[in-house]
Amino acid sequence: MSKRIVVGSISHETNTFSSVPTKLADFKAQLDNEIVETHKGARTICSAFLKVSEEQGFEVIPTVWAGAQPSGLVESSAFSWLLDNLAARVASGNRPVDGVLLHLHGAMAAEGCDDVEGRVLEVVRGIVGDFTPIVATLDMHANITETMVSKANVLVGYDTYPHVDGYERGLEAAMIMARILRGEIVPVMAMAKPPMITSPQVQKTSYQPMMDIMKQAHKMEEEDERIINVTVAAGYPFADFEFTGTSIVVTADKDRELAQNKADELAAYLWRRRRAFLADVTPVQEAIEEALETSEGPVVLADLADNPGGGAPCDGTVILRALMKTGAVDALVAVIADPESVAKAIEAGVGSNVTLKVGGKTDRLHGDPVEVTGTVKTISDGRFMPTGPMATGLETSIGRTVLLRCVGVDVILSEKPYAPTSLALYRSLGIEPEDKKIIVVKSAVHFRAAHEPIAKRIIEVDAPGIHGARLAAFNYKRVRRPIFPLDAEMLGIAELNKAWN
Ligand SMILES: [Zn+2]
């Protein structure tokens, strides 16, 4: 009889510093067979689960596959709906399931539930019992908890940031499930959590220190065949919980002590390299001056703190205001999400001059609205087709969009937040990005894939916001203390002095 495998996902990256609650309507959710229809043959994590299941002759039980853009706490009614629907489907059917494959983010939080993934795993475990394997994939930004480790059999995190290996990790997780069901392995997990939180700015896996750390992780997997998986979850720092921070989870075959030793070893290595995780960002005015002094463009100014990909509102105005004040020329700000200004500009029409108060409307943390006067240059429906390297061929829609030409600065105003991961956005509005001297992007890391090939220089800017790189600027109340880099004693200043003398 074929093995019955549950496939499901509840996923969200929750920024607890955001004032924008995440509602059920914000989730793109598929149920039952809709999941198979949507993902079969594509390159999502779910596609990978389905592919391996087909090859292994598993009977797939599709349940709930739901994810939403990063934002604030998920409303409790939304989380209940998602979890109840998942649980009901796991429990249904006339014979018990043989395995559970889930994709969870690892940094989802709801009203009344700090550790959503722990809760999901606990509920599913309660239904399937202790002897049914649960294997889950996680984002590299997961803040992994003891509950997650105790309720799942295997957790497989992404190895890349930007995250380009979701499909591969999905294949890996599903193959681990197949090996468990054949009786080839008995996975046991252990976790180590060095006392540190790190900013996404310094988590890029093709840069140091993450490059070396991932190399060590892969070496551990290759050197010893008893090591099934080594997951380095860099963690999501914009969540104020006791368990927030970097986690190392090692899965070994039967040998828990081995798993713990390897996790501790890698955690110690990370800890020794911790000072390389200190954020290095340039103050706003300095960044603009450096950009203007660079002889060739485009210079990309990354507004890390207002990255909608990490739950920020995408309507910060501090860099825009400074550009205008400095008298920048050939600058472009991409994008400011401001539906009210978009509506006013569209009402005025192409070619009209308008004066608008743009941005700064979500909260008081990303600068005040800025008054700009300019010409409505282009109006679009905000749909474009990314030409790579991210989301290639998946039509993107950022709502009605306006290109406003002000003196020296073009501003893209959109109805929805968007971190520019494709140059297609610019071209859809008639802008050739390579002709610009300065491009401001609301993004922390994902903009790089498309912008590095054209940028003469990239400057990571220290503007204010809830996705900022300097973690010490955040008003943490619940993270465990002391923790790096918030507490001086964790910085290792004394060690540094010793090294210098
Ligand atoms: Zn992530």
XYZ file of C-alpha atoms and ligand atoms in Angstrom:
502
model
C 0.000 0.000 0.000
C 1.427 3.380 -0.907
C 2.583 5.670 1.893
C 0.273 8.583 2.669
C 2.201 11.856 3.004
C 0.708 15.113 4.210
C 1.954 18.237 2.411
C 1.295 21.681 3.861
C 2.604 25.122 4.701
C 1.778 28.028 6.983
C 4.394 30.683 6.499
C 4.996 34.303 7.448
C 7.916 36.436 8.582
C 6.490 38.550 11.375
C 8.087 41.885 12.214
C 6.976 42.612 15.772
C 8.117 46.225 15.433
C 5.543 46.760 12.669
C 2.223 48.390 13.474
C 0.500 46.760 10.484
C -1.403 43.603 11.550
C -1.441 40.659 9.155
C -4.950 39.516 8.311
C -6.276 36.325 6.781
C -6.958 38.198 3.528
C -3.228 38.977 3.290
C -2.467 35.262 2.945
C -2.336 33.660 -0.436
C -3.752 30.287 0.487
C -4.414 27.188 -1.515
C -6.415 24.264 -0.194
C -6.516 20.582 -1.143
C -6.006 19.803 -4.825
C -5.549 23.448 -5.688
C -2.096 23.046 -4.102
C -1.104 20.320 -6.548
C -2.518 22.256 -9.502
C -0.571 25.379 -8.513
C 2.799 23.856 -7.688
C 3.193 20.695 -9.765
C 6.081 21.053 -12.198
C 7.144 24.501 -10.891
C 10.230 25.133 -8.747
C 8.710 25.925 -5.376
C 9.325 23.964 -2.201
C 5.925 22.385 -2.678
C 6.907 21.388 -6.227
C 9.910 19.612 -4.744
C 7.712 17.783 -2.185
C 5.384 16.705 -5.009
C 8.202 15.615 -7.313
C 9.858 13.348 -4.758
C 6.465 12.002 -3.647
C 5.673 11.018 -7.215
C 9.053 9.347 -7.688
C 8.669 7.462 -4.415
C 5.109 6.409 -5.139
C 3.691 8.304 -2.148
C 0.042 9.215 -2.010
C 0.044 12.977 -1.384
C -2.515 14.500 0.962
C -2.519 18.202 0.123
C -3.837 20.291 3.010
C -3.186 24.032 3.303
C -0.454 25.996 1.556
C -0.473 29.591 2.782
C 1.966 32.478 2.919
C 1.813 36.262 3.233
C 4.179 39.182 2.718
C 6.200 40.018 5.842
C 4.391 42.471 8.133
C 3.211 42.783 11.725
C 1.669 40.223 14.119
C -0.742 37.795 12.487
C -4.287 38.228 13.791
C -5.258 35.344 16.037
C -8.381 34.607 13.989
C -6.224 34.273 10.852
C -3.796 31.891 12.518
C -6.648 29.826 13.985
C -8.264 29.504 10.573
C -5.037 28.333 8.959
C -4.137 25.910 11.736
C -7.683 24.500 12.072
C -7.837 23.847 8.336
C -4.439 22.177 8.348
C -5.272 20.075 11.405
C -8.654 18.972 10.059
C -7.041 17.716 6.861
C -4.218 15.928 8.651
C -6.824 14.160 10.819
C -9.178 13.250 7.968
C -9.058 10.118 5.841
C -9.867 6.536 6.646
C -6.366 5.467 7.607
C -3.557 7.290 9.430
C -0.888 9.194 7.541
C 2.641 7.805 7.225
C 4.552 11.072 7.131
C 4.211 14.860 7.197
C 6.128 17.289 4.980
C 5.689 20.915 5.982
C 7.169 24.205 4.892
C 7.231 26.671 7.764
C 9.046 29.980 7.907
C 10.372 29.850 11.445
C 9.728 33.488 12.347
C 5.946 33.641 12.303
C 4.167 35.087 15.313
C 0.488 35.638 15.952
C -1.514 37.512 18.577
C -1.287 35.275 21.621
C 1.207 32.891 20.040
C 4.889 33.876 19.892
C 6.102 30.579 18.460
C 3.676 29.765 15.664
C 5.852 27.060 14.119
C 6.240 25.353 17.481
C 2.460 25.420 17.887
C 1.820 24.075 14.363
C 4.266 21.229 14.897
C 2.788 20.493 18.329
C -0.749 20.268 16.944
C 0.284 18.100 14.001
C 2.335 15.866 16.311
C -0.710 15.528 18.549
C -2.736 14.221 15.611
C -0.213 11.888 13.966
C 1.332 10.527 17.164
C 4.939 10.033 18.158
C 5.902 7.494 15.526
C 4.973 9.339 12.333
C 7.871 11.356 10.919
C 7.443 15.107 10.521
C 10.032 16.810 8.307
C 9.840 20.576 7.833
C 11.759 23.084 5.755
C 12.528 26.507 7.247
C 13.640 29.910 6.013
C 17.174 31.012 6.883
C 15.489 33.721 8.994
C 13.918 31.167 11.307
C 14.219 31.797 15.049
C 14.208 28.133 15.979
C 12.713 27.109 19.339
C 13.089 24.064 21.572
C 9.443 23.235 20.895
C 10.099 23.095 17.156
C 13.084 20.814 17.675
C 11.179 18.521 20.033
C 8.022 18.221 17.918
C 9.597 17.728 14.469
C 11.844 14.832 13.466
C 13.928 16.870 11.043
C 14.207 20.599 10.315
C 15.911 21.575 7.068
C 16.767 25.269 6.702
C 17.712 27.212 3.582
C 21.440 27.462 2.936
C 21.309 30.707 0.982
C 20.480 34.370 1.421
C 19.235 35.656 -0.992
C 17.114 32.506 -0.746
C 17.632 30.692 -4.005
C 17.677 27.101 -2.762
C 14.078 26.576 -1.627
C 13.481 23.924 -4.280
C 16.693 22.058 -3.435
C 15.922 22.085 0.289
C 12.421 20.816 -0.518
C 13.969 17.905 -2.426
C 16.368 17.272 0.456
C 13.568 17.230 3.050
C 11.389 14.910 0.974
C 14.320 12.540 0.323
C 15.004 12.434 4.071
C 11.343 11.461 4.536
C 11.757 8.675 1.973
C 14.832 7.333 3.778
C 13.039 7.403 7.134
C 10.062 5.510 5.697
C 12.375 2.874 4.195
C 13.877 2.397 7.634
C 17.334 3.516 6.493
C 17.766 6.267 9.075
C 16.466 7.276 12.481
C 17.062 11.020 12.650
C 17.709 12.787 15.939
C 18.153 16.547 16.259
C 20.138 18.804 18.549
C 20.296 22.587 18.678
C 22.837 25.153 19.817
C 21.957 28.812 20.168
C 24.906 31.150 20.613
C 23.705 34.320 22.397
C 23.510 36.481 19.317
C 21.135 38.254 16.979
C 22.408 39.400 13.618
C 21.090 41.786 11.027
C 20.069 40.607 7.541
C 22.666 43.018 6.152
C 25.446 40.718 7.371
C 23.713 37.401 6.682
C 24.414 37.305 2.942
C 25.784 33.848 2.214
C 28.083 34.876 -0.612
C 29.871 37.331 1.708
C 31.859 36.831 4.897
C 31.368 35.719 7.570
C 28.383 33.669 6.367
C 30.327 32.211 3.454
C 32.815 30.525 5.804
C 30.084 29.437 8.195
C 28.070 27.741 5.457
C 31.267 26.120 4.202
C 31.835 24.643 7.669
C 28.226 23.420 7.772
C 28.549 21.695 4.403
C 31.874 20.177 5.417
C 30.210 18.626 8.479
C 27.508 17.117 6.269
C 30.066 15.672 3.845
C 32.694 14.401 6.297
C 30.502 12.085 8.332
C 27.727 10.041 6.777
C 25.918 9.892 10.126
C 25.266 13.625 9.796
C 21.987 13.964 7.890
C 21.646 17.739 7.867
C 23.289 20.847 9.310
C 21.055 23.901 9.393
C 22.370 27.364 10.128
C 19.403 29.640 10.764
C 20.859 33.130 10.841
C 17.606 34.234 12.474
C 15.193 37.130 12.144
C 16.147 39.936 14.517
C 13.019 42.054 14.028
C 11.027 39.848 16.357
C 11.238 40.657 20.034
C 11.095 37.235 21.683
C 13.208 35.374 24.192
C 14.115 32.804 21.506
C 15.034 35.323 18.800
C 18.476 34.749 17.336
C 20.837 32.515 15.477
C 20.334 28.745 15.756
C 22.371 25.768 14.640
C 20.414 22.541 14.278
C 22.190 19.304 13.468
C 20.363 16.113 12.533
C 22.296 12.884 12.937
C 21.390 9.259 12.393
C 20.491 7.811 15.832
C 23.345 9.548 17.691
C 22.031 12.565 19.615
C 25.341 13.214 21.315
C 27.060 13.465 17.962
C 24.379 15.898 16.775
C 24.809 18.031 19.897
C 28.608 18.041 19.631
C 28.488 19.157 16.003
C 25.908 21.848 16.748
C 28.022 23.145 19.647
C 31.153 23.096 17.521
C 29.576 25.167 14.756
C 27.969 27.537 17.279
C 31.380 28.126 18.849
C 32.847 28.900 15.427
C 30.068 31.413 14.774
C 30.639 32.981 18.161
C 34.354 33.427 17.470
C 33.463 35.217 14.224
C 30.736 37.350 15.829
C 32.415 40.717 15.386
C 32.217 40.196 11.634
C 28.433 40.343 12.146
C 28.499 43.944 13.347
C 26.477 46.109 10.999
C 28.388 48.532 8.832
C 26.068 51.148 7.412
C 26.634 54.673 6.131
C 24.748 57.678 7.536
C 22.228 59.149 5.071
C 23.978 62.415 4.241
C 27.373 60.772 3.921
C 25.916 58.134 1.603
C 24.423 60.761 -0.687
C 27.650 62.758 -0.801
C 29.660 59.626 -1.569
C 27.226 58.748 -4.339
C 27.456 62.226 -5.854
C 31.256 62.086 -5.709
C 31.350 58.766 -7.564
C 32.126 59.701 -11.139
C 29.960 57.082 -12.809
C 26.505 55.767 -11.994
C 24.381 54.171 -11.061
C 25.212 54.156 -7.385
C 22.603 52.101 -5.562
C 21.621 53.392 -2.125
C 20.007 50.520 -0.257
C 17.400 51.663 2.268
C 17.769 48.525 4.389
C 15.596 49.836 7.190
C 12.509 50.263 5.002
C 12.677 46.866 3.293
C 9.115 45.653 2.684
C 10.588 42.185 2.150
C 11.244 42.194 5.902
C 7.992 43.762 7.019
C 8.785 47.488 6.727
C 6.157 49.809 5.226
C 8.116 50.914 2.121
C 7.091 54.506 2.593
C 10.160 55.920 4.339
C 11.102 59.413 3.280
C 14.386 60.228 4.976
C 16.617 59.484 1.966
C 14.222 61.196 -0.475
C 14.154 64.333 1.659
C 17.956 64.372 1.916
C 18.372 63.860 -1.844
C 16.160 66.839 -2.578
C 17.877 68.979 0.030
C 21.318 68.092 -1.320
C 20.261 68.960 -4.865
C 20.907 65.506 -6.297
C 20.526 65.049 -10.043
C 19.461 61.987 -12.028
C 18.293 60.240 -8.892
C 15.497 57.685 -8.696
C 13.634 56.485 -5.610
C 12.140 53.003 -6.006
C 9.544 52.769 -4.604
C 7.385 54.645 -2.143
C 4.138 52.839 -1.431
C 1.513 55.546 -1.071
C -1.902 54.742 -2.552
C -3.273 58.175 -1.627
C -0.592 60.004 -3.635
C -0.970 57.548 -6.516
C -4.704 58.315 -6.690
C -4.089 62.066 -6.684
C -1.433 61.832 -9.409
C -3.650 59.636 -11.578
C -6.545 62.023 -11.119
C -4.315 64.864 -12.320
C -3.182 62.823 -15.332
C 0.006 62.389 -17.359
C 1.807 65.672 -18.021
C 0.205 67.519 -15.092
C 2.137 69.247 -12.386
C 1.183 68.124 -8.911
C 2.211 68.881 -5.369
C 1.877 65.889 -3.076
C 2.756 64.906 0.448
C 4.355 61.529 -0.177
C 5.261 58.684 2.142
C 5.650 58.568 5.907
C 2.036 57.593 6.423
C 2.245 54.152 8.038
C 3.945 55.083 11.278
C 6.286 57.633 12.810
C 9.396 55.476 12.426
C 10.363 56.045 8.785
C 10.345 59.835 8.401
C 7.473 62.273 7.925
C 5.565 62.830 4.673
C 7.613 64.934 2.247
C 6.061 67.618 0.087
C 7.161 67.179 -3.508
C 6.218 69.035 -6.660
C 6.685 67.345 -9.983
C 5.279 66.232 -13.293
C 3.313 63.022 -13.660
C 5.510 61.357 -16.238
C 4.040 57.872 -16.513
C 1.008 56.045 -15.144
C 0.921 52.255 -15.193
C -1.154 49.418 -13.814
C 1.988 48.288 -11.971
C 2.197 44.947 -13.732
C 5.495 43.798 -15.156
C 7.265 40.585 -16.005
C 10.557 40.088 -14.112
C 13.321 39.098 -16.493
C 15.501 37.612 -13.787
C 17.329 36.557 -11.871
C 14.579 36.432 -9.198
C 10.903 35.624 -9.783
C 11.666 35.256 -13.473
C 8.538 34.933 -15.568
C 6.207 35.331 -12.583
C 4.139 38.423 -13.344
C 4.491 40.937 -10.544
C 1.876 43.505 -9.665
C 2.517 46.420 -7.348
C -0.836 48.109 -7.876
C -1.353 51.304 -9.823
C 1.982 53.033 -10.202
C 3.105 56.555 -11.086
C 6.467 57.931 -12.104
C 6.703 61.441 -10.714
C 9.490 63.611 -12.103
C 10.669 66.207 -9.602
C 13.718 68.449 -9.929
C 16.686 66.074 -9.884
C 14.742 63.168 -8.418
C 12.295 60.745 -10.022
C 10.001 59.018 -7.555
C 8.130 55.807 -8.272
C 4.900 55.848 -6.296
C 2.996 52.591 -6.061
C -0.133 51.331 -4.343
C 1.669 48.306 -2.880
C 5.085 47.933 -1.240
C 7.794 46.434 -3.440
C 11.482 45.736 -2.895
C 12.951 46.009 -6.395
C 14.293 42.577 -7.259
C 14.035 43.097 -11.020
C 15.059 45.876 -13.380
C 11.864 45.152 -15.313
C 9.997 47.501 -12.971
C 12.039 50.482 -14.191
C 11.754 49.552 -17.838
C 7.990 49.064 -17.529
C 7.856 52.768 -16.610
C 10.192 53.884 -19.387
C 13.219 54.325 -17.116
C 16.608 52.980 -18.170
C 18.248 52.259 -14.787
C 21.767 52.474 -16.195
C 21.185 56.117 -17.111
C 20.563 57.036 -13.481
C 23.227 58.462 -11.234
C 21.575 57.299 -8.013
C 18.963 54.603 -7.457
C 17.421 54.262 -3.996
C 15.960 50.804 -3.402
C 13.816 49.750 -0.470
C 15.520 46.443 0.061
C 18.153 44.852 2.292
C 19.664 42.073 0.213
C 17.341 40.763 -2.497
C 17.878 43.813 -4.749
C 21.456 42.690 -5.297
C 20.820 39.918 -7.782
C 19.403 42.379 -10.319
C 21.364 45.512 -9.374
C 24.908 44.271 -8.803
C 25.538 43.774 -12.545
C 24.684 47.422 -13.317
C 25.754 49.206 -10.120
C 29.085 51.008 -10.064
C 28.738 51.045 -6.339
C 26.311 49.932 -3.649
C 26.023 51.834 -0.373
C 24.007 50.404 2.507
C 22.374 53.393 4.133
C 21.584 53.924 7.792
C 18.122 55.466 7.475
C 15.652 54.883 10.322
C 13.182 52.015 10.188
C 11.971 48.695 11.477
C 14.369 46.691 9.288
C 17.466 48.678 10.226
C 20.881 47.070 10.419
C 21.989 48.588 13.731
C 20.153 46.330 16.143
C 21.206 48.383 19.150
C 18.845 51.100 17.876
C 15.831 48.854 18.531
C 13.882 48.933 21.759
C 14.084 45.233 22.586
C 12.177 44.182 25.687
C 12.042 40.408 25.532
C 15.187 39.020 23.845
C 17.340 37.082 26.271
C 20.157 39.144 27.796
C 23.023 39.488 27.630
C 23.086 39.099 23.882
C 25.389 40.135 21.070
C 25.513 42.897 19.881
C 23.218 44.670 22.355
C 25.329 44.166 25.447
C 28.866 45.453 25.661
C 30.174 42.406 27.505
C 29.191 40.235 24.542
C 31.207 42.248 22.079
C 34.439 40.878 23.497
C 36.119 44.275 23.795
C 38.587 42.919 26.338
C 39.632 40.161 23.938
C 40.027 42.722 21.187
C 42.297 44.840 23.362
C 44.364 41.807 24.194
C 44.792 41.018 20.515
C 45.995 44.501 19.792
C 48.522 44.725 22.634
Zn 14.282 34.901 4.807
